[in-house]
Coordinates of C-alpha atoms and ligand atoms in Angstrom, one line a residue:
M22 CA 91.7 81.1 85.3
P23 CA 93.7 80.7 82.1
Y24 CA 95.8 84.1 82.8
L25 CA 98.9 81.8 81.6
H26 CA 97.1 81.8 78.2
D27 CA 98.0 84.4 75.5
P28 CA 94.5 86.4 75.3
D29 CA 94.9 86.1 71.9
D30 CA 95.0 82.5 71.6
L31 CA 92.2 81.6 73.8
A32 CA 90.3 79.4 71.4
S33 CA 92.1 76.2 72.4
L34 CA 90.9 76.3 75.8
I35 CA 87.3 76.5 74.2
G36 CA 87.4 73.2 72.4
D37 CA 84.9 72.7 69.7
G38 CA 82.3 75.2 71.0
P39 CA 80.8 78.1 69.2
S40 CA 83.7 80.8 68.3
Y41 CA 81.8 83.5 70.1
R42 CA 83.0 81.6 73.4
V43 CA 86.3 83.3 72.7
D44 CA 85.1 86.6 72.9
Q45 CA 82.7 85.7 76.0
L46 CA 85.8 84.2 77.6
R47 CA 88.1 87.1 77.0
G48 CA 85.5 89.2 78.7
W49 CA 85.4 87.4 81.8
L50 CA 89.1 87.2 82.3
Y51 CA 90.1 90.9 81.1
E52 CA 87.2 93.0 80.9
T53 CA 84.7 92.3 83.5
P54 CA 86.8 90.1 86.0
V55 CA 85.2 87.6 88.1
L56 CA 86.7 85.6 91.3
G57 CA 85.8 82.1 90.0
A58 CA 84.8 80.3 86.8
D59 CA 81.2 79.7 88.5
E60 CA 80.4 83.4 88.1
M61 CA 81.0 83.1 84.1
T62 CA 77.5 82.8 83.9
N63 CA 77.2 82.6 80.1
L64 CA 79.6 79.9 79.5
P65 CA 78.4 76.2 79.6
K66 CA 78.7 74.2 82.9
D67 CA 81.5 71.8 81.7
L68 CA 83.7 74.7 80.1
R69 CA 83.4 76.5 83.3
E70 CA 84.8 73.2 85.2
R71 CA 87.6 72.9 83.0
L72 CA 88.7 76.4 83.5
E73 CA 88.3 76.7 87.0
P74 CA 91.7 74.7 87.7
L75 CA 93.2 76.8 85.6
W76 CA 93.9 79.8 87.8
P77 CA 97.6 80.6 88.1
F78 CA 97.8 80.5 92.0
E79 CA 95.7 80.1 95.1
V80 CA 94.7 83.0 97.4
E81 CA 96.2 81.5 100.7
M82 CA 95.7 84.4 102.7
E83 CA 94.1 87.7 102.8
Q84 CA 94.5 90.2 105.7
S85 CA 92.8 93.6 106.2
A86 CA 94.1 96.8 108.1
D87 CA 93.2 100.6 108.0
G88 CA 89.4 100.0 109.0
G89 CA 89.2 97.7 105.7
A90 CA 90.6 100.3 103.5
T91 CA 94.1 98.2 103.0
R92 CA 93.7 94.4 102.0
K93 CA 96.7 92.1 101.4
W94 CA 96.6 89.0 99.5
L95 CA 99.3 86.2 99.7
F96 CA 99.0 84.1 96.3
R97 CA 100.7 80.8 96.1
A98 CA 101.7 79.2 92.5
P99 CA 101.3 75.8 91.9
D100 CA 104.8 75.0 92.1
G101 CA 105.0 76.9 95.7
A102 CA 106.2 80.2 94.3
A103 CA 104.5 83.0 96.6
F104 CA 104.0 86.5 96.0
E105 CA 102.0 89.3 97.4
A106 CA 99.6 92.2 96.1
V107 CA 98.3 95.2 98.3
L108 CA 95.0 97.0 97.6
M109 CA 94.9 100.4 99.0
G110 CA 91.3 102.3 99.0
Y111 CA 91.4 106.2 99.1
P112 CA 88.4 108.8 98.8
R113 CA 89.1 109.1 95.2
R114 CA 91.3 106.1 94.1
V115 CA 91.9 102.7 94.6
T116 CA 95.5 101.5 93.9
L117 CA 96.9 98.1 93.7
C118 CA 100.6 97.4 94.5
I119 CA 101.7 94.4 92.5
S120 CA 104.8 92.0 92.6
S121 CA 106.6 91.4 89.6
Q122 CA 109.1 88.6 90.7
A123 CA 108.8 86.2 93.9
G124 CA 111.7 87.6 96.1
C125 CA 114.1 90.1 94.5
A126 CA 118.0 89.5 93.8
L127 CA 119.0 93.1 94.3
G128 CA 119.5 92.9 98.0
C129 CA 118.8 96.5 98.9
T130 CA 119.6 96.6 103.2
F131 CA 116.4 98.2 104.1
C132 CA 114.2 96.0 102.1
A133 CA 112.3 92.9 103.7
T134 CA 111.8 91.4 100.1
G135 CA 115.4 91.9 99.2
Q136 CA 116.6 90.2 102.4
F137 CA 114.4 87.3 101.6
G138 CA 116.3 86.9 98.4
F139 CA 115.2 85.9 94.9
E140 CA 112.9 83.0 94.3
R141 CA 112.0 83.3 90.6
H142 CA 110.4 85.6 87.8
L143 CA 106.6 85.9 87.7
Q144 CA 105.1 85.4 84.3
A145 CA 103.2 87.9 82.4
G146 CA 100.0 85.9 83.3
E147 CA 100.8 86.0 87.0
I148 CA 100.9 89.5 86.8
V149 CA 97.9 90.3 85.1
A150 CA 96.0 87.9 87.2
Q151 CA 97.0 90.0 90.4
V152 CA 95.0 92.7 88.4
A153 CA 92.1 90.8 87.7
Y154 CA 91.8 89.5 91.0
A155 CA 91.6 92.9 92.4
R156 CA 89.1 94.2 90.1
A157 CA 87.0 91.3 90.6
F158 CA 87.0 91.6 94.1
L159 CA 86.4 95.5 94.1
R160 CA 83.5 94.9 92.0
K161 CA 82.0 92.2 94.2
F162 CA 82.9 93.7 97.7
G163 CA 84.4 97.1 97.3
L164 CA 86.5 98.8 99.7
P165 CA 84.9 101.0 102.5
G166 CA 84.9 104.9 101.5
S167 CA 86.4 104.2 97.9
P168 CA 85.2 103.9 94.5
D169 CA 84.7 100.3 93.3
R170 CA 86.9 100.6 90.3
L171 CA 90.9 100.1 90.3
T172 CA 92.1 103.1 89.6
N173 CA 96.2 103.0 89.6
V174 CA 98.5 100.0 89.5
V175 CA 102.0 100.3 91.0
F176 CA 104.8 97.5 90.4
M177 CA 105.8 98.4 93.9
G178 CA 105.2 94.8 95.6
M179 CA 107.9 92.4 95.7
G180 CA 110.4 92.4 92.8
E181 CA 112.6 94.6 90.5
P182 CA 110.2 94.8 87.5
L183 CA 112.8 95.9 85.1
A184 CA 115.1 92.9 86.0
N185 CA 112.1 90.8 84.6
Y186 CA 111.6 92.9 81.7
D187 CA 110.0 90.9 78.7
R188 CA 107.2 89.3 81.1
V189 CA 106.6 92.7 82.6
R190 CA 106.2 94.4 79.3
E191 CA 103.9 91.9 78.0
A192 CA 101.7 92.2 81.6
I193 CA 101.7 96.0 80.9
R194 CA 100.6 95.5 77.2
R195 CA 97.7 93.4 78.4
M196 CA 96.7 95.6 81.1
I197 CA 96.5 98.4 78.3
E198 CA 95.5 96.6 75.4
V199 CA 93.2 93.9 76.4
M200 CA 92.1 95.1 80.0
G201 CA 91.7 98.8 78.7
M202 CA 93.4 100.4 81.3
S203 CA 95.3 103.8 80.4
A204 CA 99.3 103.8 80.5
R205 CA 99.6 106.8 82.9
S206 CA 97.5 104.9 85.6
I207 CA 100.3 102.3 85.8
T208 CA 103.5 102.9 87.4
V209 CA 106.7 101.0 87.0
S210 CA 109.1 101.4 90.2
T211 CA 112.6 100.7 89.6
V212 CA 115.4 100.9 92.0
G213 CA 117.3 102.1 88.8
M214 CA 118.0 99.2 86.3
V215 CA 119.3 101.8 83.5
P216 CA 119.0 99.4 80.5
G217 CA 115.6 98.7 81.3
I218 CA 114.8 102.3 81.6
K219 CA 116.4 102.8 78.2
R220 CA 113.8 100.0 76.8
L221 CA 110.9 101.4 78.6
T222 CA 111.6 104.7 76.9
D223 CA 111.2 103.2 73.5
E224 CA 107.9 101.4 74.1
P225 CA 104.6 103.1 73.0
W226 CA 103.3 103.6 76.2
P227 CA 103.7 106.5 78.5
V228 CA 103.6 104.7 81.7
S229 CA 104.6 106.4 84.8
L230 CA 108.2 106.1 86.1
A231 CA 109.1 105.8 89.8
V232 CA 113.0 105.7 90.6
S233 CA 114.0 104.6 94.0
L234 CA 116.8 106.8 94.7
H235 CA 117.3 107.1 98.2
A236 CA 120.5 108.8 98.6
A237 CA 121.9 111.5 96.3
D238 CA 125.5 110.7 96.1
D239 CA 127.2 107.2 95.0
D240 CA 129.0 106.7 98.1
L241 CA 126.1 106.7 100.5
R242 CA 123.6 105.2 97.6
S243 CA 126.1 101.8 96.9
T244 CA 125.8 101.3 100.6
L245 CA 122.0 101.0 100.6
V246 CA 121.4 99.7 97.2
P247 CA 124.2 97.3 95.9
I248 CA 123.0 97.9 92.0
N249 CA 124.3 101.5 92.4
R250 CA 127.9 100.4 91.6
R251 CA 126.8 99.0 88.1
Y252 CA 124.4 101.9 87.5
P253 CA 125.5 105.1 89.3
I254 CA 123.4 108.0 89.8
A255 CA 124.8 110.1 87.1
D256 CA 123.6 107.2 84.5
L257 CA 120.3 106.6 86.4
V258 CA 119.6 110.4 86.0
A259 CA 120.5 110.5 82.2
A260 CA 118.2 107.6 81.6
A261 CA 115.4 109.3 83.7
D262 CA 115.7 112.6 81.9
R263 CA 115.3 110.7 78.7
Y264 CA 112.4 109.3 79.6
Y265 CA 111.0 112.6 81.0
E266 CA 112.0 114.2 77.4
K267 CA 110.4 111.6 75.4
K268 CA 106.9 110.6 77.0
G269 CA 106.7 114.3 78.5
R270 CA 105.8 112.4 81.9
R271 CA 107.3 113.6 85.0
V272 CA 109.3 110.9 86.8
S273 CA 109.0 110.6 90.7
L274 CA 111.8 109.9 92.8
E275 CA 111.0 107.7 95.9
W276 CA 113.0 108.7 98.9
T277 CA 112.9 106.3 102.2
M278 CA 113.8 108.2 105.2
M279 CA 116.2 106.6 107.4
D280 CA 117.1 108.2 110.6
G281 CA 120.8 109.5 110.3
V282 CA 121.4 107.8 107.1
N283 CA 119.7 110.0 104.4
D284 CA 117.5 112.6 106.1
T285 CA 120.6 115.1 106.6
D286 CA 120.3 118.6 105.1
D287 CA 123.3 118.0 103.1
Q288 CA 121.5 114.9 101.5
A289 CA 118.5 117.2 100.9
V290 CA 120.4 119.7 99.2
K291 CA 121.9 117.3 96.9
L292 CA 118.6 115.5 96.1
A293 CA 117.0 119.0 95.3
G294 CA 119.6 119.3 92.5
I295 CA 118.8 116.1 91.1
A296 CA 115.0 116.6 91.3
R297 CA 115.3 120.3 89.5
E298 CA 117.2 119.1 86.9
L299 CA 114.8 116.1 86.2
R300 CA 111.7 118.6 87.3
A301 CA 110.6 115.3 89.0
H302 CA 108.2 115.1 91.9
V303 CA 109.8 113.5 95.3
N304 CA 107.9 111.1 97.5
L305 CA 109.1 110.9 100.8
I306 CA 108.2 107.8 103.2
A307 CA 109.4 107.0 106.5
L308 CA 111.1 103.8 106.5
N309 CA 108.9 100.6 107.4
P310 CA 111.0 98.5 109.8
T311 CA 112.0 95.2 108.8
P312 CA 113.4 92.2 110.8
L313 CA 117.1 92.3 109.3
S314 CA 117.7 95.9 109.1
P315 CA 119.5 97.8 111.9
N316 CA 117.9 101.5 110.3
K317 CA 115.2 103.2 112.0
A318 CA 112.6 105.5 110.5
S319 CA 113.6 109.2 110.5
A320 CA 111.5 111.1 113.2
E321 CA 108.4 113.0 112.3
P322 CA 110.1 116.7 112.7
R323 CA 112.9 115.4 110.7
I324 CA 110.9 114.3 107.7
E325 CA 109.3 117.5 108.0
R326 CA 112.4 119.6 107.9
F327 CA 113.9 117.5 105.1
A328 CA 110.5 118.0 103.3
R329 CA 110.5 121.9 104.0
L330 CA 114.1 122.3 102.8
L331 CA 113.3 120.3 99.5
G332 CA 110.3 122.9 99.0
D333 CA 112.1 126.2 99.8
L334 CA 114.5 124.8 96.9
G335 CA 111.7 124.6 94.6
V336 CA 111.1 120.8 94.4
N337 CA 107.5 119.4 94.3
V338 CA 107.4 117.1 97.3
T339 CA 105.0 114.9 99.1
V340 CA 105.2 112.9 102.4
R341 CA 103.6 109.6 101.8
D342 CA 101.5 107.8 104.3
T343 CA 102.1 104.2 105.2
R344 CA 99.5 101.9 104.5
G345 CA 99.0 98.6 105.9
K346 CA 102.2 98.6 108.4
D347 CA 100.5 96.7 110.9
I348 CA 99.9 93.5 108.7
D349 CA 103.5 93.9 107.1
A350 CA 101.6 95.3 103.9
A351 CA 103.7 98.7 103.7
C352 CA 106.2 99.4 101.0
G353 CA 109.2 97.4 101.2
Q354 CA 107.7 95.0 104.0
L355 CA 106.6 92.3 101.6
R356 CA 108.2 89.1 102.2
I357 CA 106.9 85.7 102.8
R358 CA 107.6 84.4 106.3
S359 CA 106.3 81.0 106.0
G360 CA 108.4 80.1 103.0
H361 CA 107.5 77.2 100.5
R362 CA 105.0 75.0 101.3
Q363 CA 107.3 72.0 101.2
K364 CA 109.3 73.6 103.9
V365 CA 106.3 74.2 106.3
G366 CA 105.2 70.8 105.8
Ligands
SAH1 N1 112.1 97.0 93.3 C1 111.3 98.2 93.0 C2 110.1 98.2 93.3 C3 109.4 97.2 94.4 S1 110.1 98.1 95.9 C4 112.0 99.3 93.5 O1 112.8 99.1 94.6 O2 111.4 100.6 93.2 C5 109.0 99.6 95.9 C6 109.5 100.4 96.8 O3 109.3 100.3 98.4 C7 110.5 101.2 96.6 O4 110.4 102.8 96.5 C8 111.5 101.1 97.8 O5 112.7 101.8 97.7 C9 110.6 101.1 98.7 N2 110.7 100.4 100.1 C10 111.6 99.5 100.2 N3 111.8 98.8 101.4 C11 111.4 99.8 102.2 C12 111.2 99.8 103.4 N4 111.7 99.0 104.5 N5 110.6 101.1 103.9 C13 110.0 101.8 103.2 N6 110.2 101.7 101.6 C14 110.6 100.4 101.3
SF4_2 FE1 114.4 94.5 95.3 FE2 113.0 97.0 95.2 FE3 113.6 95.5 97.4 FE4 115.7 96.9 96.3 S1 113.8 97.8 97.1 S2 115.7 94.6 97.3 S3 115.2 96.3 94.2 S4 112.3 94.9 95.8

């Protein structure tokens, strides 16, 4: 479907049909999305046939885990670029984790996408089409034990959203202004691209911001997150603080727990200092093992101790569950194993 077209410029696709077709088409693309043009029941057949091949990607694979409550899709664009999205159902919400780039150039040592390297930026339409696809899927099939409505979108799939700023911005604009989502239900997760955080601060929408911190001093952080050498913790915290002040939205700090690396009492105390300063919520998540990293997940008692220590120091903290581990759909596990179709043959 024509997600690569600006939603305000759909008339060229309609040809010489009546002008109300533009609104009908916009409705099928953005308001009540469908899985295929054949479901656009009030459009004439020849128009549907012209629209069908215009989908920005094919669904190459769908996998299911957690009793059907987690779905992972592998999407393939016509140029061969591949990216993934993960849909996770909970009793009162449904969260879609989307990709902003095919691959990622930032090379965080513990992340499968980073280990895979950078392929290309995703276009705004390719980002929005992931959301439309999930909404259409939910309306048609639903997830067991969850609402049949998408409640949250998180930029925690492949790629660094703030390294693809303009396209991600346009995707967010379409989600809010054309699809009718609330800004608060959209979370941009960043490893700490300070200029991008500054730009996002000046946008009109109070989207939620998650900062992937993982270490509370620059020496350790630079070994895990190479971009920290360019944007050290003090600059990152200052930018996050400004975001909070301007938007009135608490920032969350993401912390991937790695055995013997960043799960020490010393790191907890330093993290507590940063979190209190920012009045941020801390999300702890056990490392999901990736093929090329020697790191192991912290043991459960360690994670509990770390969380308790943060709590005792006055920090709001949640230990996040890991979804879709067995289908490599969990945070940081997304990477395309088969590579380009051309390479596969
Ligand atoms: N580039 C952005 C968003 C994509 S990564 C960012 O880094 O924030 C989404 C989240 O997954 C981040 O919080 C990241 O730190 C986390 N993550 C990466 N690799 C992981 C792994 N192996 N196990 C658990 N979480 C991981
Ligand atoms: Fe890129 Fe985020 Fe993975 Fe780092 S953690 S390599 S920024 S996707």
